[in-house]
Amino acid sequence: MIDTHAHIDDPQYLDDLPGFIAQQQAEGVEAILVPGVDVSSIVPVMDVCRQFPGYLYPAIGLHPENISEDWMSQLEQIEDILKTHARDYIAIGEIGLDYHFDTTFKKEQQVALHKQTEWAMQYDLPVMIHNRDATEDCLNILKVYRGLRGVMHCFSGSNETAKRIVDMGLYLGIGGVITFKNCKLRENLVGIPLERLVLETDAPYMAPVPYRGKRNESRWMRYAASVLSEVYQTPIEHVYEVTTANAKALFRLK
Ligand code: NI
């Protein structure tokens, strides 16, 4: 299995990174994709990924929750890095819209999503999309970009939204949320082919049941995979096989 979204640069992992990585490898995790969230995360993300080449893969982007007064300057700095180092990155992410706590920079979030999606097209990279309480605006922006590759990370929306995303050619990132009691995601995946799903953790957040509230780990994707095996009435090995192939195709991993 491949963890398509984990913030392994988080200080919570730095005490024993080699031990942590060894444990994930021992339990079947083939690779982990590490998104950036702003300019200050660029160096920490690259630092952890350089320690485990071919296992940890870095992404770069400005997260909607990190958009404030200095957003233009942050975008300029990211653009400068892409101009010379786009090949060092597996994706543009995480980027998107988040209207949950604060809509002060709603317009700026939209412009930043447009700009960063343009870079994804320009450099032929997939996008890792974060969307919270902004589905309509988010899909309206993304649909402009024909042939865009990407994943709607930490998906927990409706069946209708899932279908619209998949129809746009994007993947749904499924993580710990699907193990939560009262989560409607099981029903909301009806009609969505397993071929459009990738696994993820959003570690250190979103740990699955029975580890809810703990620091998340990529190896615990098996709990989400287990729910998917019930939903799709297929052996868990098949869930691993298909979602791994999906992640490899989307992110062009060997
Ligand atoms: Ni994230």
Coordinates of N, CA and C in Angstrom, one line a residue, residues 25-254:
Q25 N 7.6 0.2 6.7 CA 8.1 -0.7 5.6 C 7.8 -2.2 6.0
A26 N 8.0 -2.5 7.3 CA 7.8 -3.9 7.7 C 6.3 -4.3 7.6
E27 N 5.4 -3.3 7.7 CA 4.0 -3.6 7.7 C 3.4 -3.3 6.3
G28 N 4.2 -3.3 5.3 CA 3.6 -3.3 3.9 C 3.4 -1.9 3.3
V29 N 3.9 -0.9 3.9 CA 3.8 0.5 3.2 C 4.9 0.6 2.2
E30 N 4.6 0.8 1.0 CA 5.6 0.8 -0.1 C 6.2 2.2 -0.3
A31 N 5.4 3.2 0.0 CA 5.9 4.6 -0.2 C 5.0 5.5 0.5
I32 N 5.5 6.7 0.8 CA 4.7 7.7 1.5 C 5.0 9.1 0.8
L33 N 3.9 9.8 0.5 CA 3.9 11.1 -0.2 C 3.7 12.2 0.9
V34 N 4.7 13.1 0.9 CA 4.7 14.2 1.9 C 4.4 15.5 1.3
P35 N 3.2 16.1 1.6 CA 2.8 17.4 1.0 C 3.5 18.5 1.8
G36 N 3.7 19.6 1.1 CA 4.1 20.9 1.7 C 2.8 21.7 2.0
V37 N 2.9 22.6 2.9 CA 1.7 23.4 3.2 C 2.0 24.9 3.1
D38 N 3.2 25.3 3.0 CA 3.6 26.7 2.8 C 5.1 26.8 2.6
V39 N 5.6 28.1 2.5 CA 7.0 28.2 2.3 C 7.9 27.7 3.4
S40 N 7.4 27.9 4.6 CA 8.3 27.4 5.8 C 8.4 25.9 5.8
S41 N 7.5 25.2 5.2 CA 7.5 23.7 5.2 C 8.4 23.1 4.1
I42 N 8.9 24.0 3.2 CA 9.6 23.4 2.0 C 10.9 22.7 2.4
V43 N 11.7 23.3 3.3 CA 12.9 22.7 3.7 C 12.7 21.5 4.6
P44 N 11.8 21.6 5.6 CA 11.6 20.3 6.4 C 11.1 19.2 5.6
V45 N 10.2 19.4 4.7 CA 9.6 18.3 3.8 C 10.8 17.7 3.0
M46 N 11.6 18.6 2.4 CA 12.7 18.1 1.6 C 13.7 17.3 2.4
D47 N 13.9 17.8 3.6 CA 14.9 17.2 4.5 C 14.5 15.8 4.8
V48 N 13.3 15.5 5.2 CA 12.9 14.2 5.6 C 12.9 13.3 4.3
C49 N 12.5 13.8 3.2 CA 12.4 13.0 2.0 C 13.8 12.6 1.5
R50 N 14.7 13.5 1.6 CA 16.1 13.2 1.2 C 16.7 12.1 2.0
Q51 N 16.3 11.9 3.2 CA 16.8 10.8 4.1 C 16.3 9.5 3.6
F52 N 15.2 9.4 2.9 CA 14.6 8.1 2.5 C 14.2 8.2 1.0
P53 N 15.2 8.4 0.1 CA 14.9 8.6 -1.3 C 14.2 7.3 -1.8
G54 N 13.3 7.5 -2.7 CA 12.6 6.3 -3.2 C 11.5 5.7 -2.3
Y55 N 11.4 6.4 -1.1 CA 10.4 5.9 -0.2 C 9.5 7.1 0.3
L56 N 10.1 8.2 0.6 CA 9.4 9.4 0.9 C 9.5 10.3 -0.3
Y57 N 8.3 10.9 -0.8 CA 8.3 11.7 -1.9 C 7.7 13.1 -1.6
P58 N 8.4 14.2 -1.9 CA 7.9 15.5 -1.5 C 6.9 16.1 -2.5
A59 N 6.0 16.9 -2.0 CA 5.1 17.8 -2.8 C 5.3 19.2 -2.3
I60 N 4.9 20.1 -3.1 CA 5.1 21.5 -2.7 C 3.8 22.3 -3.0
G61 N 3.4 23.2 -2.1 CA 2.2 24.0 -2.3 C 1.9 24.9 -1.1
L62 N 0.9 25.8 -1.4 CA 0.4 26.7 -0.3 C -1.0 26.2 0.1
H63 N -1.1 25.7 1.3 CA -2.4 25.2 1.8 C -3.4 26.4 2.1
P64 N -4.7 26.2 1.8 CA -5.6 27.3 1.9 C -5.6 27.9 3.3
E65 N -5.4 27.1 4.4 CA -5.4 27.6 5.7 C -4.2 28.4 6.0
N66 N -3.2 28.3 5.2 CA -2.0 29.1 5.4 C -1.9 30.4 4.5
I67 N -3.1 30.7 3.9 CA -3.2 31.9 3.1 C -3.6 33.1 4.0
S68 N -2.7 34.1 4.1 CA -3.0 35.3 4.8 C -2.3 36.5 4.1
E69 N -2.0 37.5 4.8 CA -1.5 38.7 4.1 C -0.3 38.5 3.2
D70 N 0.5 37.5 3.5 CA 1.7 37.4 2.7 C 1.6 36.3 1.6
W71 N 0.4 36.0 1.2 CA 0.1 34.9 0.3 C 0.8 35.1 -1.1
M72 N 0.8 36.3 -1.6 CA 1.4 36.6 -2.9 C 2.9 36.3 -2.9
S73 N 3.6 36.7 -1.8 CA 5.0 36.5 -1.7 C 5.3 35.0 -1.5
Q74 N 4.5 34.3 -0.8 CA 4.7 32.9 -0.7 C 4.5 32.2 -2.0
L75 N 3.5 32.6 -2.8 CA 3.3 32.0 -4.1 C 4.5 32.2 -5.0
E76 N 5.0 33.5 -4.9 CA 6.2 33.8 -5.8 C 7.4 32.9 -5.4
Q77 N 7.6 32.7 -4.2 CA 8.7 31.9 -3.7 C 8.6 30.4 -4.2
I78 N 7.3 29.9 -4.1 CA 7.1 28.5 -4.6 C 7.3 28.5 -6.1
E79 N 6.8 29.5 -6.8 CA 6.9 29.5 -8.2 C 8.4 29.5 -8.7
D80 N 9.2 30.3 -7.9 CA 10.6 30.3 -8.2 C 11.3 28.9 -8.1
I81 N 10.9 28.2 -7.0 CA 11.5 26.9 -6.8 C 11.0 25.9 -7.9
L82 N 9.8 26.0 -8.3 CA 9.3 25.2 -9.4 C 10.0 25.4 -10.7
K83 N 10.4 26.7 -11.0 CA 11.0 27.0 -12.2 C 12.3 26.2 -12.4
T84 N 13.0 26.0 -11.3 CA 14.3 25.3 -11.4 C 14.2 23.8 -10.9
H85 N 13.3 23.5 -10.0 CA 13.3 22.2 -9.3 C 12.0 21.4 -9.4
A86 N 11.2 21.7 -10.4 CA 9.9 21.0 -10.5 C 10.1 19.5 -10.5
R87 N 11.2 19.0 -11.1 CA 11.4 17.6 -11.2 C 11.7 16.9 -9.9
D88 N 12.0 17.7 -8.8 CA 12.2 17.1 -7.5 C 10.9 16.8 -6.8
Y89 N 9.8 17.2 -7.4 CA 8.5 17.1 -6.7 C 7.6 16.1 -7.4
I90 N 6.8 15.3 -6.5 CA 5.9 14.3 -7.0 C 4.5 14.9 -7.3
A91 N 4.2 16.1 -6.7 CA 2.9 16.7 -6.9 C 2.9 18.2 -6.4
I92 N 1.9 18.9 -6.8 CA 1.6 20.2 -6.3 C 0.6 20.0 -5.1
G93 N 0.9 20.3 -3.9 CA 0.0 20.1 -2.8 C 0.7 20.3 -1.5
E94 N -0.2 20.5 -0.4 CA -1.6 20.5 -0.7 C -2.1 21.9 -0.9
I95 N -3.0 21.9 -1.8 CA -3.6 23.2 -2.2 C -5.2 23.0 -2.2
G96 N -5.9 24.1 -2.2 CA -7.3 24.0 -2.2 C -8.1 25.1 -1.6
L97 N -9.2 24.8 -1.1 CA -10.1 25.9 -0.4 C -10.6 25.3 0.9
D98 N -10.6 26.2 1.9 CA -11.1 25.9 3.2 C -11.9 27.0 3.8
Y99 N -13.2 26.9 3.8 CA -14.0 28.0 4.4 C -14.5 27.7 5.8
H100 N -14.0 26.7 6.4 CA -14.6 26.1 7.6 C -14.5 27.1 8.8
F101 N -13.3 27.6 9.1 CA -13.1 28.5 10.2 C -13.1 29.9 9.9
D102 N -12.6 30.2 8.6 CA -12.3 31.6 8.3 C -12.5 31.8 6.8
T103 N -13.3 32.8 6.4 CA -13.4 33.1 5.0 C -12.9 34.5 4.7
T104 N -12.0 35.0 5.5 CA -11.4 36.3 5.3 C -10.7 36.4 4.0
F105 N -10.0 35.3 3.7 CA -9.1 35.3 2.4 C -9.7 34.4 1.4
K106 N -11.1 34.3 1.3 CA -11.8 33.4 0.4 C -11.3 33.7 -1.1
K107 N -11.3 35.0 -1.4 CA -10.9 35.3 -2.8 C -9.5 34.9 -3.1
E108 N -8.6 35.2 -2.1 CA -7.2 34.9 -2.3 C -7.0 33.4 -2.4
Q109 N -7.7 32.7 -1.6 CA -7.7 31.2 -1.7 C -8.0 30.7 -3.1
Q110 N -9.0 31.3 -3.7 CA -9.5 30.9 -5.0 C -8.4 31.3 -6.1
V111 N -7.8 32.5 -5.9 CA -6.8 32.8 -6.9 C -5.6 31.9 -6.7
A112 N -5.2 31.6 -5.5 CA -4.1 30.7 -5.2 C -4.3 29.3 -5.8
L113 N -5.5 28.8 -5.7 CA -5.8 27.5 -6.2 C -5.7 27.5 -7.7
H114 N -6.2 28.6 -8.3 CA -6.1 28.7 -9.8 C -4.6 28.7 -10.2
K115 N -3.8 29.5 -9.6 CA -2.4 29.7 -9.9 C -1.7 28.4 -9.8
Q116 N -1.9 27.7 -8.7 CA -1.1 26.5 -8.4 C -1.6 25.3 -9.3
T117 N -2.9 25.4 -9.7 CA -3.3 24.3 -10.6 C -2.8 24.6 -12.0
E118 N -2.6 25.8 -12.3 CA -1.9 26.2 -13.6 C -0.5 25.6 -13.6
W119 N 0.2 25.7 -12.5 CA 1.6 25.2 -12.4 C 1.5 23.7 -12.6
A120 N 0.6 23.1 -12.0 CA 0.5 21.6 -12.1 C 0.3 21.2 -13.6
M121 N -0.5 21.9 -14.3 CA -0.6 21.7 -15.7 C 0.7 21.9 -16.5
Q122 N 1.3 23.1 -16.2 CA 2.5 23.5 -16.8 C 3.7 22.5 -16.6
Y123 N 3.8 22.0 -15.4 CA 4.9 21.1 -15.1 C 4.5 19.6 -15.1
D124 N 3.2 19.4 -15.6 CA 2.7 18.0 -15.7 C 2.8 17.2 -14.4
L125 N 2.3 17.9 -13.3 CA 2.3 17.2 -12.0 C 0.9 17.1 -11.6
P126 N 0.6 16.1 -10.8 CA -0.8 16.0 -10.2 C -1.0 16.9 -9.0
V127 N -2.2 17.2 -8.7 CA -2.5 18.1 -7.5 C -3.1 17.2 -6.4
M128 N -2.7 17.7 -5.2 CA -3.4 17.1 -3.9 C -4.3 18.2 -3.4
I129 N -5.6 17.9 -3.5 CA -6.6 19.0 -3.2 C -7.2 18.8 -1.8
H130 N -7.1 19.9 -1.0 CA -7.8 20.0 0.3 C -9.0 20.8 0.1
N131 N -10.2 20.3 0.4 CA -11.4 21.0 0.3 C -12.2 20.8 1.6
R132 N -12.6 21.9 2.2 CA -13.5 21.9 3.4 C -14.5 23.0 3.3
D133 N -15.8 22.5 3.2 CA -16.9 23.5 3.1 C -16.8 24.4 1.9
A134 N -16.2 23.9 0.8 CA -16.0 24.8 -0.3 C -16.2 24.0 -1.6
T135 N -17.0 22.9 -1.6 CA -17.0 22.0 -2.7 C -17.4 22.7 -4.1
E136 N -18.4 23.5 -4.1 CA -18.8 24.1 -5.3 C -17.7 25.0 -5.9
D137 N -17.2 25.9 -5.1 CA -16.1 26.7 -5.6 C -14.9 25.9 -6.1
C138 N -14.6 24.9 -5.3 CA -13.4 24.1 -5.6 C -13.6 23.3 -6.9
L139 N -14.7 22.7 -7.1 CA -14.9 22.0 -8.4 C -15.1 22.9 -9.6
N140 N -15.7 24.1 -9.3 CA -15.8 25.1 -10.4 C -14.4 25.5 -10.9
I141 N -13.4 25.6 -10.0 CA -12.1 26.0 -10.4 C -11.4 24.9 -11.1
L142 N -11.5 23.7 -10.5 CA -10.7 22.5 -11.0 C -11.2 22.1 -12.4
K143 N -12.5 22.3 -12.7 CA -13.0 21.8 -13.9 C -12.5 22.6 -15.1
V144 N -12.0 23.8 -14.9 CA -11.4 24.6 -15.9 C -10.2 23.9 -16.6
Y145 N -9.5 23.0 -15.8 CA -8.3 22.5 -16.3 C -8.5 21.1 -16.8
R146 N -8.7 21.0 -18.1 CA -8.9 19.7 -18.8 C -7.6 18.9 -18.8
G147 N -7.8 17.6 -18.4 CA -6.7 16.7 -18.4 C -5.9 16.8 -17.1
L148 N -6.4 17.6 -16.1 CA -5.7 17.7 -14.8 C -5.7 16.3 -14.1
R149 N -4.6 16.0 -13.5 CA -4.5 14.8 -12.7 C -4.5 15.2 -11.3
G150 N -5.1 14.4 -10.4 CA -5.0 14.7 -9.0 C -5.9 13.9 -8.1
V151 N -5.9 14.3 -6.8 CA -6.7 13.5 -5.8 C -7.4 14.5 -4.9
M152 N -8.6 14.2 -4.6 CA -9.3 15.0 -3.6 C -9.0 14.3 -2.3
H153 N -8.1 14.9 -1.6 CA -7.5 14.3 -0.4 C -8.5 14.3 0.8
C154 N -8.4 13.3 1.6 CA -9.3 13.2 2.8 C -10.8 13.3 2.4
F155 N -11.2 12.6 1.4 CA -12.6 12.8 0.9 C -13.6 12.3 1.9
S156 N -14.6 13.1 2.1 CA -15.7 12.6 3.0 C -17.0 13.2 2.6
G157 N -17.1 13.6 1.3 CA -18.4 14.2 0.8 C -19.5 13.3 0.4
S158 N -20.5 13.8 -0.3 CA -21.7 13.1 -0.6 C -21.4 12.2 -1.8
N159 N -22.3 11.3 -2.1 CA -22.3 10.4 -3.2 C -22.3 11.2 -4.5
E160 N -23.1 12.3 -4.6 CA -23.1 13.1 -5.8 C -21.8 13.8 -6.0
T161 N -21.2 14.3 -4.9 CA -19.9 15.0 -5.1 C -18.8 14.0 -5.5
A162 N -18.9 12.8 -4.9 CA -17.9 11.7 -5.3 C -18.0 11.5 -6.8
K163 N -19.2 11.4 -7.3 CA -19.4 11.1 -8.7 C -18.9 12.2 -9.6
R164 N -19.1 13.4 -9.2 CA -18.6 14.6 -10.0 C -17.1 14.6 -10.0
I165 N -16.5 14.3 -8.9 CA -15.0 14.3 -8.8 C -14.4 13.3 -9.8
V166 N -15.0 12.1 -9.6 CA -14.5 10.9 -10.5 C -14.8 11.2 -12.0
D167 N -15.9 11.8 -12.3 CA -16.2 12.2 -13.7 C -15.2 13.2 -14.2
M168 N -14.6 14.0 -13.3 CA -13.6 14.9 -13.8 C -12.2 14.3 -14.0
G169 N -12.2 13.0 -13.7 CA -10.9 12.2 -13.9 C -10.0 12.2 -12.6
L170 N -10.5 12.8 -11.5 CA -9.7 12.8 -10.3 C -10.0 11.6 -9.4
Y171 N -9.1 11.4 -8.5 CA -9.2 10.3 -7.6 C -9.7 10.8 -6.2
L172 N -10.2 9.9 -5.4 CA -10.6 10.2 -4.0 C -9.6 9.6 -3.1
G173 N -9.1 10.4 -2.2 CA -8.2 9.9 -1.1 C -9.0 9.4 0.1
I174 N -8.8 8.2 0.4 CA -9.6 7.6 1.5 C -8.7 7.2 2.7
G175 N -9.0 7.8 3.9 CA -8.2 7.6 5.0 C -9.0 7.2 6.2
G176 N -8.5 7.5 7.4 CA -9.1 7.1 8.7 C -10.6 7.4 8.9
V177 N -11.0 8.5 8.2 CA -12.4 9.0 8.4 C -13.4 7.8 8.1
I178 N -13.1 7.0 7.2 CA -14.0 5.9 6.8 C -14.2 4.9 7.9
T179 N -13.3 4.9 8.9 CA -13.5 3.9 10.0 C -14.3 4.5 11.1
F180 N -14.6 5.8 11.1 CA -15.3 6.5 12.2 C -16.8 6.0 12.2
K181 N -17.3 5.9 13.4 CA -18.7 5.5 13.6 C -19.5 6.7 13.0
N182 N -20.6 6.4 12.4 CA -21.5 7.4 11.9 C -21.0 8.0 10.6
C183 N -19.9 7.5 10.1 CA -19.4 8.1 8.8 C -20.2 7.6 7.7
K184 N -20.7 8.5 6.9 CA -21.6 8.2 5.8 C -20.8 7.7 4.5
L185 N -19.5 7.8 4.6 CA -18.7 7.5 3.4 C -18.9 6.2 2.8
R186 N -19.2 5.2 3.7 CA -19.4 3.8 3.2 C -20.5 3.8 2.1
E187 N -21.6 4.5 2.5 CA -22.8 4.5 1.6 C -22.4 5.5 0.4
N188 N -21.7 6.5 0.7 CA -21.4 7.5 -0.4 C -20.5 7.0 -1.5
L189 N -19.9 5.8 -1.3 CA -19.0 5.3 -2.3 C -19.7 4.4 -3.3
V190 N -21.0 4.3 -3.1 CA -21.8 3.4 -4.0 C -21.7 4.0 -5.4
G191 N -21.3 3.1 -6.3 CA -21.2 3.5 -7.8 C -19.8 4.1 -8.1
I192 N -19.0 4.2 -7.1 CA -17.6 4.7 -7.4 C -16.7 3.5 -7.5
P193 N -16.0 3.4 -8.7 CA -15.2 2.2 -8.8 C -13.9 2.3 -7.9
L194 N -13.5 1.1 -7.4 CA -12.3 1.0 -6.6 C -11.1 1.6 -7.3
E195 N -11.2 1.5 -8.6 CA -10.1 2.0 -9.5 C -9.9 3.5 -9.4
R196 N -10.8 4.2 -8.7 CA -10.7 5.7 -8.6 C -10.3 6.1 -7.2
L197 N -9.9 5.1 -6.3 CA -9.6 5.4 -4.9 C -8.1 5.2 -4.7
V198 N -7.6 6.1 -3.8 CA -6.2 5.9 -3.3 C -6.3 6.0 -1.8
L199 N -5.4 5.2 -1.1 CA -5.3 5.3 0.3 C -4.4 6.4 0.8
E200 N -4.7 6.9 2.0 CA -3.9 8.0 2.6 C -4.1 8.0 4.1
T201 N -3.3 8.7 4.8 CA -3.6 8.9 6.3 C -3.9 10.3 6.7
D202 N -3.3 11.3 6.1 CA -3.2 12.7 6.6 C -2.5 12.7 7.9
A203 N -1.6 11.8 8.1 CA -0.9 11.7 9.4 C -0.1 13.1 9.6
P204 N 0.0 13.5 10.8 CA -0.3 12.9 12.1 C -1.8 12.9 12.5
Y205 N -2.6 13.5 11.6 CA -4.0 13.7 12.0 C -4.8 12.4 11.5
M206 N -6.1 12.4 11.9 CA -7.1 11.5 11.3 C -6.8 10.0 11.5
A207 N -6.2 9.7 12.7 CA -5.9 8.3 13.0 C -7.3 7.5 13.0
P208 N -7.2 6.3 12.4 CA -8.4 5.5 12.3 C -8.8 4.9 13.7
V209 N -10.1 4.4 13.8 CA -10.5 3.6 14.9 C -9.6 2.3 14.7
P210 N -9.0 1.7 15.7 CA -9.1 2.0 17.1 C -8.0 2.9 17.7
Y211 N -7.4 3.7 16.8 CA -6.3 4.6 17.3 C -6.7 6.1 17.3
R212 N -8.0 6.3 17.2 CA -8.5 7.7 17.0 C -8.0 8.6 18.1
G213 N -7.5 9.8 17.6 CA -6.9 10.8 18.6 C -5.4 10.6 18.7
K214 N -4.9 9.5 18.3 CA -3.4 9.3 18.5 C -2.7 9.9 17.3
R215 N -1.3 9.9 17.3 CA -0.5 10.3 16.2 C -0.6 9.2 15.1
N216 N -1.1 9.6 14.0 CA -1.4 8.6 12.9 C -0.1 8.0 12.3
E217 N -0.3 6.8 11.8 CA 0.9 6.1 11.1 C 0.4 5.4 9.8
S218 N 1.2 5.4 8.8 CA 0.9 4.9 7.5 C 0.4 3.5 7.5
R219 N 1.0 2.7 8.4 CA 0.7 1.2 8.4 C -0.8 1.0 8.9
W220 N -1.4 2.0 9.5 CA -2.8 1.9 10.0 C -3.7 2.1 8.9
M221 N -3.3 2.4 7.6 CA -4.2 2.4 6.5 C -4.9 1.1 6.3
R222 N -4.4 0.1 7.0 CA -5.1 -1.2 6.8 C -6.5 -1.2 7.4
Y223 N -6.8 -0.3 8.3 CA -8.1 -0.2 8.9 C -9.1 0.4 7.9
A224 N -8.6 1.4 7.1 CA -9.5 2.0 6.1 C -9.6 0.9 4.9
A225 N -8.5 0.2 4.6 CA -8.6 -0.8 3.6 C -9.6 -1.9 4.0
S226 N -9.6 -2.2 5.2 CA -10.5 -3.3 5.7 C -12.0 -2.8 5.5
V227 N -12.3 -1.6 5.8 CA -13.6 -1.1 5.5 C -13.9 -1.1 4.0
L228 N -13.0 -0.7 3.2 CA -13.2 -0.8 1.8 C -13.4 -2.2 1.3
S229 N -12.8 -3.1 1.9 CA -13.0 -4.5 1.5 C -14.4 -5.0 1.8
E230 N -15.0 -4.4 2.9 CA -16.4 -4.7 3.1 C -17.3 -4.0 2.1
V231 N -17.0 -2.7 1.9 CA -17.9 -1.9 1.0 C -17.9 -2.5 -0.4
Y232 N -16.7 -2.9 -0.9 CA -16.6 -3.4 -2.2 C -16.7 -4.9 -2.3
Q233 N -16.9 -5.6 -1.1 CA -17.1 -7.0 -1.1 C -16.0 -7.7 -1.8
T234 N -14.8 -7.4 -1.5 CA -13.7 -8.0 -2.1 C -12.6 -8.2 -1.1
P235 N -11.7 -9.2 -1.3 CA -10.6 -9.4 -0.3 C -9.7 -8.2 -0.1
I236 N -9.2 -8.0 1.1 CA -8.4 -6.8 1.4 C -7.2 -6.8 0.5
E237 N -6.7 -8.0 0.2 CA -5.5 -8.0 -0.7 C -5.8 -7.3 -2.1
H238 N -7.0 -7.5 -2.5 CA -7.4 -6.8 -3.8 C -7.5 -5.3 -3.6
V239 N -8.0 -4.9 -2.4 CA -8.0 -3.4 -2.1 C -6.6 -2.9 -2.2
Y240 N -5.7 -3.6 -1.5 CA -4.3 -3.1 -1.5 C -3.7 -3.1 -3.0
E241 N -4.0 -4.1 -3.7 CA -3.4 -4.2 -5.1 C -4.0 -3.1 -6.0
V242 N -5.3 -2.9 -5.9 CA -5.9 -1.9 -6.8 C -5.5 -0.4 -6.4
T243 N -5.6 -0.1 -5.1 CA -5.3 1.2 -4.6 C -3.8 1.6 -4.8
T244 N -3.0 0.6 -4.7 CA -1.5 0.8 -4.9 C -1.3 1.1 -6.4
A245 N -1.9 0.3 -7.3 CA -1.8 0.5 -8.7 C -2.3 1.9 -9.1
N246 N -3.4 2.3 -8.4 CA -4.0 3.7 -8.7 C -3.0 4.8 -8.3
A247 N -2.4 4.6 -7.1 CA -1.4 5.6 -6.6 C -0.2 5.7 -7.6
K248 N 0.3 4.5 -8.0 CA 1.4 4.5 -8.9 C 1.1 5.2 -10.2
A249 N -0.1 4.9 -10.7 CA -0.5 5.5 -12.0 C -0.7 7.0 -11.8
L250 N -1.4 7.5 -10.8 CA -1.6 8.9 -10.6 C -0.3 9.7 -10.4
F251 N 0.6 9.2 -9.6 CA 1.8 9.9 -9.2 C 3.0 9.5 -10.0
R252 N 2.8 8.6 -11.0 CA 3.8 8.1 -11.9 C 5.0 7.5 -11.1
L253 N 4.7 6.7 -10.1 CA 5.7 6.1 -9.3 C 6.1 4.7 -10.0
K254 N 7.4 4.4 -9.8 CA 7.8 3.1 -10.4 C 7.4 1.9 -9.5

